[in-house]
Short mmCIF file of C-alpha atoms and ligand atoms in Angstrom, two decimals:
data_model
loop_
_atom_site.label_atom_id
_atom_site.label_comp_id
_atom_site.label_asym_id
_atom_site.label_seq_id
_atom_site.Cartn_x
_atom_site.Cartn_y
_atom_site.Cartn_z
CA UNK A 1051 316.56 102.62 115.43
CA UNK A 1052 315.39 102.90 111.60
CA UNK A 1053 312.99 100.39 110.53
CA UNK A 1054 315.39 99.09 108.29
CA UNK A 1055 318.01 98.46 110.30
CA UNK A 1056 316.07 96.56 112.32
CA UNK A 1057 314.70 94.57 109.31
CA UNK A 1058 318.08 93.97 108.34
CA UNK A 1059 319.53 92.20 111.60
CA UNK A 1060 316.73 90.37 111.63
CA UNK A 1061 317.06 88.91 108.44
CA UNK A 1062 321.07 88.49 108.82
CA UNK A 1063 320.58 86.65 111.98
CA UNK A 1064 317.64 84.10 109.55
CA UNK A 1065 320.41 84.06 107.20
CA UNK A 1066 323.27 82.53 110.10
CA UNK A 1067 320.70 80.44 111.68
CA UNK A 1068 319.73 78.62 108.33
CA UNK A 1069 323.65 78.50 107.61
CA UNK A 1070 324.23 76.87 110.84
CA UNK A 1071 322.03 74.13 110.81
CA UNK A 1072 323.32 73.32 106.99
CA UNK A 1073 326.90 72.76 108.20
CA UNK A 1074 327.91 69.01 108.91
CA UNK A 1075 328.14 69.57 112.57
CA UNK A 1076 324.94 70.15 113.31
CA UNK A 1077 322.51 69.66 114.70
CA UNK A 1078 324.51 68.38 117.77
CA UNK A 1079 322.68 66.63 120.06
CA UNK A 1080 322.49 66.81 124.15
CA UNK A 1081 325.28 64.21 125.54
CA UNK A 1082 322.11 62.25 126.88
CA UNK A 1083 321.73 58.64 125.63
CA UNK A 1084 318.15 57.97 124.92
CA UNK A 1085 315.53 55.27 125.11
CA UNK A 1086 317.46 52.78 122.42
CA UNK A 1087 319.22 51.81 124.92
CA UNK A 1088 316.71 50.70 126.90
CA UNK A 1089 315.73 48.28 124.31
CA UNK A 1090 316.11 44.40 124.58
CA UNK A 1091 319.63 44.55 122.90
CA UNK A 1092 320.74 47.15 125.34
CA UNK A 1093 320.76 49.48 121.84
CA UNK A 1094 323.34 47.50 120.06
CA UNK A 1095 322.45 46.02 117.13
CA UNK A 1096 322.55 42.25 118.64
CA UNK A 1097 323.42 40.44 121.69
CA UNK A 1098 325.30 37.25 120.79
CA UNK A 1099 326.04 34.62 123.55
CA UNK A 1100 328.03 31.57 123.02
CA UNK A 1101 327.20 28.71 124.27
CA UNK A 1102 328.71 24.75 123.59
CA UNK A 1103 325.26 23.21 122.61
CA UNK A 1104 326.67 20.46 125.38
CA UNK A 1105 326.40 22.93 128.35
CA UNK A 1106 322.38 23.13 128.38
CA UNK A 1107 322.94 23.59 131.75
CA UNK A 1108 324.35 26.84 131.42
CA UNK A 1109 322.09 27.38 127.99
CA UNK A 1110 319.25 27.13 130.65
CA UNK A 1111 320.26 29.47 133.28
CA UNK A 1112 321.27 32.25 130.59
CA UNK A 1113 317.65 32.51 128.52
CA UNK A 1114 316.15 32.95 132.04
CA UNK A 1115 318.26 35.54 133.26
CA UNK A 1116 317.85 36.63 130.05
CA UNK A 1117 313.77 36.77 130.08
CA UNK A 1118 313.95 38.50 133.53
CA UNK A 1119 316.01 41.13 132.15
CA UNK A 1120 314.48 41.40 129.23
CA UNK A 1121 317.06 41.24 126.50
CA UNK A 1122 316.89 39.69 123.23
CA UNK A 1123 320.07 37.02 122.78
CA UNK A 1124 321.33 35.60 119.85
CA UNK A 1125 322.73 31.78 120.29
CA UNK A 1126 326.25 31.33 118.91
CA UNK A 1127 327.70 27.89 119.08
CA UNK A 1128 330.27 27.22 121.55
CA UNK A 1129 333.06 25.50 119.41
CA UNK A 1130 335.21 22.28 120.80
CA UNK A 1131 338.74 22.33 120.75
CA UNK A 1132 338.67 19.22 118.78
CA UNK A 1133 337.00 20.80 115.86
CA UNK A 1134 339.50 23.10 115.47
CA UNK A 1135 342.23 21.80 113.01
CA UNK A 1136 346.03 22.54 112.93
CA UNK A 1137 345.83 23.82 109.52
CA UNK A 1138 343.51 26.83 110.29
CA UNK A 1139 345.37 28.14 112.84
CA UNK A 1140 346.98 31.51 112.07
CA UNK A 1141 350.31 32.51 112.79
CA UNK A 1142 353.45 30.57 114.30
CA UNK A 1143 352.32 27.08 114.02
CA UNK A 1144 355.42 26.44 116.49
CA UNK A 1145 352.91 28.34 119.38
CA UNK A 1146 349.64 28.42 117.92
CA UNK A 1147 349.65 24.21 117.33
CA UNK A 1148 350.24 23.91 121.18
CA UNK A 1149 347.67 25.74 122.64
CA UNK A 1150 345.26 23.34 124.35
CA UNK A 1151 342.17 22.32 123.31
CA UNK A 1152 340.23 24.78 125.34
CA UNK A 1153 342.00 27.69 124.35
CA UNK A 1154 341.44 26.73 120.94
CA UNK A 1155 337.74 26.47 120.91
CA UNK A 1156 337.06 29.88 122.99
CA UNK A 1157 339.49 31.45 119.74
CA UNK A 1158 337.44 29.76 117.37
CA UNK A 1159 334.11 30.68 119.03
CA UNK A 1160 334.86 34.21 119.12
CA UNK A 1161 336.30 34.37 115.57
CA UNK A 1162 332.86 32.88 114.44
CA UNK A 1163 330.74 35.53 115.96
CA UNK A 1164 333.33 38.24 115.21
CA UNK A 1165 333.35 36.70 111.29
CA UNK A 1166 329.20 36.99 111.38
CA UNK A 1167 329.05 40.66 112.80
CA UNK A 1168 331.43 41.63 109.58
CA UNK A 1169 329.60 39.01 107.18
CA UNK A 1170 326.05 40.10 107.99
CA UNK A 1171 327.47 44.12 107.92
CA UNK A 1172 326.19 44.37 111.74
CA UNK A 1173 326.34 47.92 113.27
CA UNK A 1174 327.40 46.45 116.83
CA UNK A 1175 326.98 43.53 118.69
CA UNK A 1176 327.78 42.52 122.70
CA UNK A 1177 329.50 39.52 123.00
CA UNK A 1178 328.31 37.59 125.99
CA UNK A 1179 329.81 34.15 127.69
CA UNK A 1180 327.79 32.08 129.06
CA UNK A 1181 328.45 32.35 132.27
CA UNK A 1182 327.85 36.04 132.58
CA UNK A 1183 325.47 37.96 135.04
CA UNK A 1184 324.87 41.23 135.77
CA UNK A 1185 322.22 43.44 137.91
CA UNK A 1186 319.02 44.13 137.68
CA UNK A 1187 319.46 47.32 136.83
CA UNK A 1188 321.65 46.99 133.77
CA UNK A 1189 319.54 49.08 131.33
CA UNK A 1190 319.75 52.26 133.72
CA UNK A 1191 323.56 51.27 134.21
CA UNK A 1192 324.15 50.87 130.08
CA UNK A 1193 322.34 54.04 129.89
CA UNK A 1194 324.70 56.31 131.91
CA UNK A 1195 327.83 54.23 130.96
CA UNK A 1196 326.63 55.65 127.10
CA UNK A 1197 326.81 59.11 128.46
CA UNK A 1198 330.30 58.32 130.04
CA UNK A 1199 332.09 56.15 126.73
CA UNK A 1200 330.59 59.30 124.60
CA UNK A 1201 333.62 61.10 126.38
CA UNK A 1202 335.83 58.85 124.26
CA UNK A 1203 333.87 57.68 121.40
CA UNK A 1204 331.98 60.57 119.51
CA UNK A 1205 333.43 63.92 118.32
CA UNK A 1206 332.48 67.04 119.94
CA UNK A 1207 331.83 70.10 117.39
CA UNK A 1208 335.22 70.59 116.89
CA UNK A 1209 335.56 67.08 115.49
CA UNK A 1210 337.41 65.50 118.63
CA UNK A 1211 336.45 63.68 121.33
CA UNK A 1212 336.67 65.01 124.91
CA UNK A 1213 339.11 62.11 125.99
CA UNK A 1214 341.46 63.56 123.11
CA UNK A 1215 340.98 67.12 123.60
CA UNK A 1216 342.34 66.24 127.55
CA UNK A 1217 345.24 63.87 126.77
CA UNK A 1218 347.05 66.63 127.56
CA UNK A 1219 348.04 66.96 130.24
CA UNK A 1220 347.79 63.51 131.14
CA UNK A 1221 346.04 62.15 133.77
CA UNK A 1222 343.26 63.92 133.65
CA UNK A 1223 338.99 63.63 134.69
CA UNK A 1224 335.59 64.67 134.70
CA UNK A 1225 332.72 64.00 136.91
CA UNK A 1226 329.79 62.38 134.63
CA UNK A 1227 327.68 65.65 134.69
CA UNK A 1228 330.54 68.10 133.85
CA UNK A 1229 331.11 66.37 130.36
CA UNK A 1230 330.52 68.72 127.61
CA UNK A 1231 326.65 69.22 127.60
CA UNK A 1232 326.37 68.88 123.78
CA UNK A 1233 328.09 66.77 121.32
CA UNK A 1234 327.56 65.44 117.30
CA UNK A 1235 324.56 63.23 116.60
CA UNK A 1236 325.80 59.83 116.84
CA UNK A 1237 325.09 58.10 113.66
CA UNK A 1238 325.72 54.23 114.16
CA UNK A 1239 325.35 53.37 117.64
CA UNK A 1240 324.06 55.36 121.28
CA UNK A 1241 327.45 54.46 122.72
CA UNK A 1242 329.28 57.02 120.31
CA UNK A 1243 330.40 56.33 116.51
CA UNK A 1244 334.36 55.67 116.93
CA UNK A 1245 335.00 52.90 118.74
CA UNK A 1246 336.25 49.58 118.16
CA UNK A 1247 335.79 47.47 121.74
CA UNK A 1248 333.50 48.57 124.66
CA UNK A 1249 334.83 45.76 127.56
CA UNK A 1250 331.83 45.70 130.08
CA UNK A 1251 332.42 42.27 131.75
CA UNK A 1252 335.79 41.84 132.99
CA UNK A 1253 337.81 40.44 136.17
CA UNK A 1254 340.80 42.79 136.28
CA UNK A 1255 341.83 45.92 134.45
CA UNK A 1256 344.36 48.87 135.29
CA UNK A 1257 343.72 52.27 134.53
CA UNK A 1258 345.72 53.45 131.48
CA UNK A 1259 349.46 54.94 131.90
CA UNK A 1260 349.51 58.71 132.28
CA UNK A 1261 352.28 58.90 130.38
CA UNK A 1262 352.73 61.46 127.79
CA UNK A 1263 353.02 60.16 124.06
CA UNK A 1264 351.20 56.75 125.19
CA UNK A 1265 348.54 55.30 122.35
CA UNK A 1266 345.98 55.72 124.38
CA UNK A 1267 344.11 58.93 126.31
CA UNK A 1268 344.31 58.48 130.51
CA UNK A 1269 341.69 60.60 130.40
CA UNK A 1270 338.48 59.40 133.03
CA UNK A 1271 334.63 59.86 133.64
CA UNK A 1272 333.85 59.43 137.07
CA UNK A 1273 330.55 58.48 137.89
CA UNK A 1274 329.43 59.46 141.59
CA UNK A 1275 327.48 58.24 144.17
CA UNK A 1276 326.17 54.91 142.04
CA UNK A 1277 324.60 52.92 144.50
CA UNK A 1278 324.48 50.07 142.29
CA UNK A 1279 328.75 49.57 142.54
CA UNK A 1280 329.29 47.51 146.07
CA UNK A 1281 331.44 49.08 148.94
CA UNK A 1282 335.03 48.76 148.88
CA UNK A 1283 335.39 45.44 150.43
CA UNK A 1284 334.00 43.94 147.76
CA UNK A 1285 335.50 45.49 145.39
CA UNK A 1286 337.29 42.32 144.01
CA UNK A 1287 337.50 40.28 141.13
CA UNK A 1288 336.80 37.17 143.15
CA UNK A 1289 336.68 36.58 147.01
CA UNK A 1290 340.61 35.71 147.85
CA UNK A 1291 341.67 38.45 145.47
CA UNK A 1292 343.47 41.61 146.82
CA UNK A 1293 340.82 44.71 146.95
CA UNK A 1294 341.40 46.52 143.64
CA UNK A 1295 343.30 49.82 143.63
CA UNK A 1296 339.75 51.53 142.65
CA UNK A 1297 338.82 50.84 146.45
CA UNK A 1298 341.20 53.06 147.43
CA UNK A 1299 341.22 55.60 145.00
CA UNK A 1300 338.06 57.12 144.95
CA UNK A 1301 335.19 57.64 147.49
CA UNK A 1302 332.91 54.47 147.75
CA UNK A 1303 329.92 54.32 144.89
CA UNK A 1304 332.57 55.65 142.50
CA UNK A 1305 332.47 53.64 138.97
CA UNK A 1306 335.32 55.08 136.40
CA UNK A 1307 335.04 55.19 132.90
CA UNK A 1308 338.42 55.24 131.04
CA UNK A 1309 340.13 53.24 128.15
CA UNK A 1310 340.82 49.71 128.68
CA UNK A 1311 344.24 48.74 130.12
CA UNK A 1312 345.66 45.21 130.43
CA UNK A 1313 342.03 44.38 130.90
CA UNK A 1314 341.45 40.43 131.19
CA UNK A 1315 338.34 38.12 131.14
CA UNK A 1316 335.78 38.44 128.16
CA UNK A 1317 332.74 37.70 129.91
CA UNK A 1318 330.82 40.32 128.17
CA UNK A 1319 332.52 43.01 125.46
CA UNK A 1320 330.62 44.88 122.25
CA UNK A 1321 332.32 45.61 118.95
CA UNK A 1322 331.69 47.85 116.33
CA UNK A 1323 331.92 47.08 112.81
CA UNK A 1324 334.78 48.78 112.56
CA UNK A 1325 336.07 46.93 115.61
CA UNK A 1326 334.94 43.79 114.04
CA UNK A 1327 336.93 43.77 111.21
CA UNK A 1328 340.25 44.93 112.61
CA UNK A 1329 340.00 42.05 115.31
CA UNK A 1330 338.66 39.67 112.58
CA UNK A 1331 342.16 40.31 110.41
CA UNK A 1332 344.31 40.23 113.45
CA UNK A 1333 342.81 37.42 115.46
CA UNK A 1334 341.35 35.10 112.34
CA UNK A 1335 344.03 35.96 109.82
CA UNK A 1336 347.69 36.90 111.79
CA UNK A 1337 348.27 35.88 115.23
CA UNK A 1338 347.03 33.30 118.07
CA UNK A 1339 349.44 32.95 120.46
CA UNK A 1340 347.64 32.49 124.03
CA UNK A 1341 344.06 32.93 125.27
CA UNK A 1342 341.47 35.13 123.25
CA UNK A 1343 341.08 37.43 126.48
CA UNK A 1344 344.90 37.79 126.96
CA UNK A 1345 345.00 38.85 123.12
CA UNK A 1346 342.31 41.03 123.30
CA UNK A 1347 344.32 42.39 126.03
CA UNK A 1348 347.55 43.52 124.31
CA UNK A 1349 345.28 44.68 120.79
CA UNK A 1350 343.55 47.25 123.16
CA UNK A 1351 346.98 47.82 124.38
CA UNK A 1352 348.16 48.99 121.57
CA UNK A 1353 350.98 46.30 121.55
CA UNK A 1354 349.72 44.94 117.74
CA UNK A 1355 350.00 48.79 116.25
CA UNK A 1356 351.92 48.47 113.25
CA UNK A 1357 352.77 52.41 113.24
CA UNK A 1358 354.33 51.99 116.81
CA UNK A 1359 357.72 51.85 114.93
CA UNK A 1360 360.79 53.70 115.73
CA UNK A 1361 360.01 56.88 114.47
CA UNK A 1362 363.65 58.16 113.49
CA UNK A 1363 364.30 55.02 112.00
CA UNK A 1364 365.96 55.51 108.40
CA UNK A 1365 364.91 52.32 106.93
CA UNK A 1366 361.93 52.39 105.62
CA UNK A 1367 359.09 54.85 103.43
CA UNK A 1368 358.00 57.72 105.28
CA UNK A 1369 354.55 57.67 107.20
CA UNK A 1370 353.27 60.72 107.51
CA UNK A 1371 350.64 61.08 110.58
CA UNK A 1372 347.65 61.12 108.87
CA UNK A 1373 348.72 57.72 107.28
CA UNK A 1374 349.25 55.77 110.44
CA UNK A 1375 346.44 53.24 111.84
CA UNK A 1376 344.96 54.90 115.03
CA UNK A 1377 345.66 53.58 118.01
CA UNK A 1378 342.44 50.83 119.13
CA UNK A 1379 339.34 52.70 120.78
CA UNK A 1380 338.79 50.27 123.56
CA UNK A 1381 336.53 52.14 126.82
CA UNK A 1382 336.10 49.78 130.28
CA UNK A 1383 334.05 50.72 133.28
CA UNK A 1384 335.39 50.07 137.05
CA UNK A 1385 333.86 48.26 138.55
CA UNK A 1386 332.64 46.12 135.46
CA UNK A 1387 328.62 46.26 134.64
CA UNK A 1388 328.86 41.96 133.74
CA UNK A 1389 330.74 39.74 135.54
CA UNK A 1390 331.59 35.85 136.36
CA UNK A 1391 329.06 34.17 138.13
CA UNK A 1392 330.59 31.48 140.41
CA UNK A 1393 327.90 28.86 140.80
CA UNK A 1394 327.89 26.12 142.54
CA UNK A 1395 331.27 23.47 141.47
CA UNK A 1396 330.78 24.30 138.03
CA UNK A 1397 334.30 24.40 136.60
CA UNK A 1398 334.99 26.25 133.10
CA UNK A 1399 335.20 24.50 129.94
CA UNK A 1400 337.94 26.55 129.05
CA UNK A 1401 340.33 27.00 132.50
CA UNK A 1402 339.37 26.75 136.25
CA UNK A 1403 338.81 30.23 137.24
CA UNK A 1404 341.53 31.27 139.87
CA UNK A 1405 341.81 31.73 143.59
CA UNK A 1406 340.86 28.00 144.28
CA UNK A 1407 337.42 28.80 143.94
CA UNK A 1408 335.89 26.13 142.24
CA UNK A 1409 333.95 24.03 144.09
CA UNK A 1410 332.93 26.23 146.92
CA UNK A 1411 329.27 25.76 148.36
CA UNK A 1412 328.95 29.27 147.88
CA UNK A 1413 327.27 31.17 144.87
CA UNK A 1414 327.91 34.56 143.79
CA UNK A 1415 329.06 37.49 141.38
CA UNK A 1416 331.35 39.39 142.07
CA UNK A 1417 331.11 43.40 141.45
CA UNK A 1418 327.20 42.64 140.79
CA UNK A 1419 324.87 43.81 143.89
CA UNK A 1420 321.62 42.89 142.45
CA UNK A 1421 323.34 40.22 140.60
CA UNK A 1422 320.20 38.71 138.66
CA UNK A 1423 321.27 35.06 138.80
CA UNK A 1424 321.64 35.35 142.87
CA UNK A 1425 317.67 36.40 141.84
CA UNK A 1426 316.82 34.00 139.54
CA UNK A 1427 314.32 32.00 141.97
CA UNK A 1428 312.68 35.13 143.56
CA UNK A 1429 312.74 37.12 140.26
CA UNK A 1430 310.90 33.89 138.51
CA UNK A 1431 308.42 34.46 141.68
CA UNK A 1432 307.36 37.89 141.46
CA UNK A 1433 309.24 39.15 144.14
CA UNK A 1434 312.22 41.87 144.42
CA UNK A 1435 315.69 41.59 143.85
CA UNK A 1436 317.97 41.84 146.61
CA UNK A 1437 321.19 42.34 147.68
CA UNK A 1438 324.39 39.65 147.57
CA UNK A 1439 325.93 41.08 150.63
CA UNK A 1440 324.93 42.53 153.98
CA UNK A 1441 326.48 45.73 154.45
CA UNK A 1442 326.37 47.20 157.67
CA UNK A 1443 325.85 50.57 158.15
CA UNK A 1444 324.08 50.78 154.78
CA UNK A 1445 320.30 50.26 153.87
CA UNK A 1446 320.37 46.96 151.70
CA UNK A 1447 317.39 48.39 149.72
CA UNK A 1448 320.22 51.30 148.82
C1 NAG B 64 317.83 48.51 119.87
O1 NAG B 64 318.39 49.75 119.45
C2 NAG B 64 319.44 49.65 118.51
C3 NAG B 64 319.97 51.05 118.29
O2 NAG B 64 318.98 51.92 117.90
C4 NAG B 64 318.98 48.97 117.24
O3 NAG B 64 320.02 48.82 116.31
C5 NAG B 64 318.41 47.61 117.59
O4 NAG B 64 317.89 46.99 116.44
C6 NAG B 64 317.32 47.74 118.65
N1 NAG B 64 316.90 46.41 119.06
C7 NAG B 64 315.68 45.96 118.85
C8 NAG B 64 315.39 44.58 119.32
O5 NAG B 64 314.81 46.63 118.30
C1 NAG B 65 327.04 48.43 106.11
O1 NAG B 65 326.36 49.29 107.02
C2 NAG B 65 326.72 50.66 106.89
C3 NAG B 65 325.96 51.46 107.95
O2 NAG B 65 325.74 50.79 109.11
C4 NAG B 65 326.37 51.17 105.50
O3 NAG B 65 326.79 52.51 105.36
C5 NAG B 65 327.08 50.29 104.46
O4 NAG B 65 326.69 50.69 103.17
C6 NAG B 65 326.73 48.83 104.68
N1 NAG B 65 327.52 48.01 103.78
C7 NAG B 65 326.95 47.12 103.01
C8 NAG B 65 327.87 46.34 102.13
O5 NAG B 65 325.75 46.91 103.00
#
């Protein structure tokens, strides 16, 4: 070949390398969370717990599990139903006026943190209650549940997520390490850049309609072979509950990343900004009908959408598509990475948890092997964490 040919690939292939890394999409980045996340806010921006200033008792036990874990929380003031007026109640005074006390402090709590996050312009925050635990291992967990909500929360190079790109047809999954190897820099936050609730402590949630046309992708991220989600049989959001349908679904070790459905309990959930403010208008300024997890609920449901109107109805402007407010972005994990630590006869402020539990002799956390208040005087000592149950057939150092 001619000298100058070759001189002039060469300098056409300079010429497409240089254009490539100018266009918006690049550079994209491997789909592998980094280090951030490792950091004492588990990479969001803050950890906020609340906390009635009355309950030191449970103020206590959350800074140590807090210290052993190493994360960085933020106290947010528990609020008393008795504080909380008639007249700032939003929505149909006829409901919202009869909710009892409890229900309206937990509202008012998490409107105050919710109001700060948009108030103080703050990237993302996780929302803990007071009562949550989790394992030891929760950074390594947070770290591959990133990698997993990326699937739903950050564009790909062709500007949509994988979750979108396989809505269709529905029903749809990936194994963890056959997600796309590469996708956009995410800009705001390690768990992706669209998202609006990522519900990590939880006591119940289904896995999302494979329905065609439904608000929300039923696309799912398996994760395989995680030793730190307990065998089936305790697969269970508390210990007289029925085994949840995940038990029998996929092999044992199996956690499942998908979008939250009729997901209940807030023990632990982040929001974005974005996430912040759309909850903040709906939750502080519109509606409170029933308990803030049972709202949270039917907003990740889609069930507040204002564009889920009857498209051929006649009345009305025209909304084009482009026009219409986007379904919520709410991702869960199965089983949950926090969860409700029973301890010993310590009832709720808010409402007795179910399955006649309270009061039992017996401590524990359910979905949480290591579960670090279980820990709490060994981990305090220097020693190792171990295991809640005794599984047989199974090494408990797993
Ligand atoms: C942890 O990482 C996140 C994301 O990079 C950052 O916003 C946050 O400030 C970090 N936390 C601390 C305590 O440095
Ligand atoms: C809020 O933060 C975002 C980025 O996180 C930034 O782009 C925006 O300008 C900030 N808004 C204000 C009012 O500071």
């Amino acid at each position: 070949m001619p000298r100058h040919r070759i001189g002039a690939i060469l300098l056409l292939a300079v010429v497409a390398v240089i254009l490539c890394l100018r266009t918006p999409e690049w550079p994209t980045v491997l789909n592998k969370p980094g280090r951030e996340i490792l950091n004492s806010t588990l990479g969001f921006q803050h950890i906020f717990a609340i906390n009635l200033p009355s309950r030191t008792d449970r103020r206590d036990a959350l800074v140590l599990a807090a210290a052993l874990s190493g994360l960085d929380i933020t106290w947010a003031n528990g609020v008393p139903g008795e504080d909380v007026h008639d007249r700032v109640l939003p929505g149909d005074p006829s409901i919202s006026r009869e909710l009892s006390s409890g229900k309206r402090g937990s509202w008012r709590a998490h409107m105050n943190v919710l109001q700060r996050v948009v108030d103080e312009n703050i990237t993302s925050a996780l929302i803990l209650e007071d009562d949550a635990d989790w394992d030891v291992r929760l950074k390594s967990q947070m770290q591959v549940f990133a990698q997993a909500a990326r699937a739903f929360t950050q564009p790909s190079w062709n500007g949509r997520s994988v979750a979108e790109q396989l809505r269709d047809p529905p029903g749809q999954e990936l194994p963890l390490n056959q997600l796309p190897q590469r996708t956009r820099r995410p800009r705001l936050t390690p768990y992706g850049d669209d998202w609006d609730v990522l519900w990590l402590g939880h006591c119940g949630t289904g896995f999302p309609e494979p329905t065609r046309g439904a608000p929300t992708s039923s696309f799912r991220v398996t994760i395989r072979n995680d030793d730190t989600v307990p065998p089936p049989q305790h697969l269970r959001p508390h210990p007289f509950a029925l085994q949840d349908a995940l038990s029998e679904t996929y092999p044992p070790h199996t956690r499942v990343v998908h979008a939250a459905s009729r997901t209940v309990c807030t023990q632990a959930y982040a929001v974005s900004q974005q996430g912040a403010r759309k909850l903040l208008w709906q939750f502080g300024l519109q509606t409170l009908t029933t308990g803030w997890d049972l709202m949270l609920r039917d907003w990740c449901d889609g069930l507040y959408d204002s564009s889920d109107t009857d498209a051929d109805a006649d009345a009305g402007p025209e909304v084009s598509d482009d026009d219409r407010p986007r379904a919520p972005l709410c991702v869960t994990a199965q089983p949950p990475l926090f969860s409700h630590h029973y301890g010993r006869g310590a009832a709720s402020d808010i409402t007795a948890p179910g399955g006649g539990f309270v009061n039992k002799k017996k401590e524990m956390t359910p979905y949480v092997r290591r579960s670090v208040r279980l820990n709490m005087e060994r981990l305090v000592n220097g020693q190792e964490a171990v295991e809640q149950w005794k599984i047989e057939g199974e090494s408990s150092s797993a």
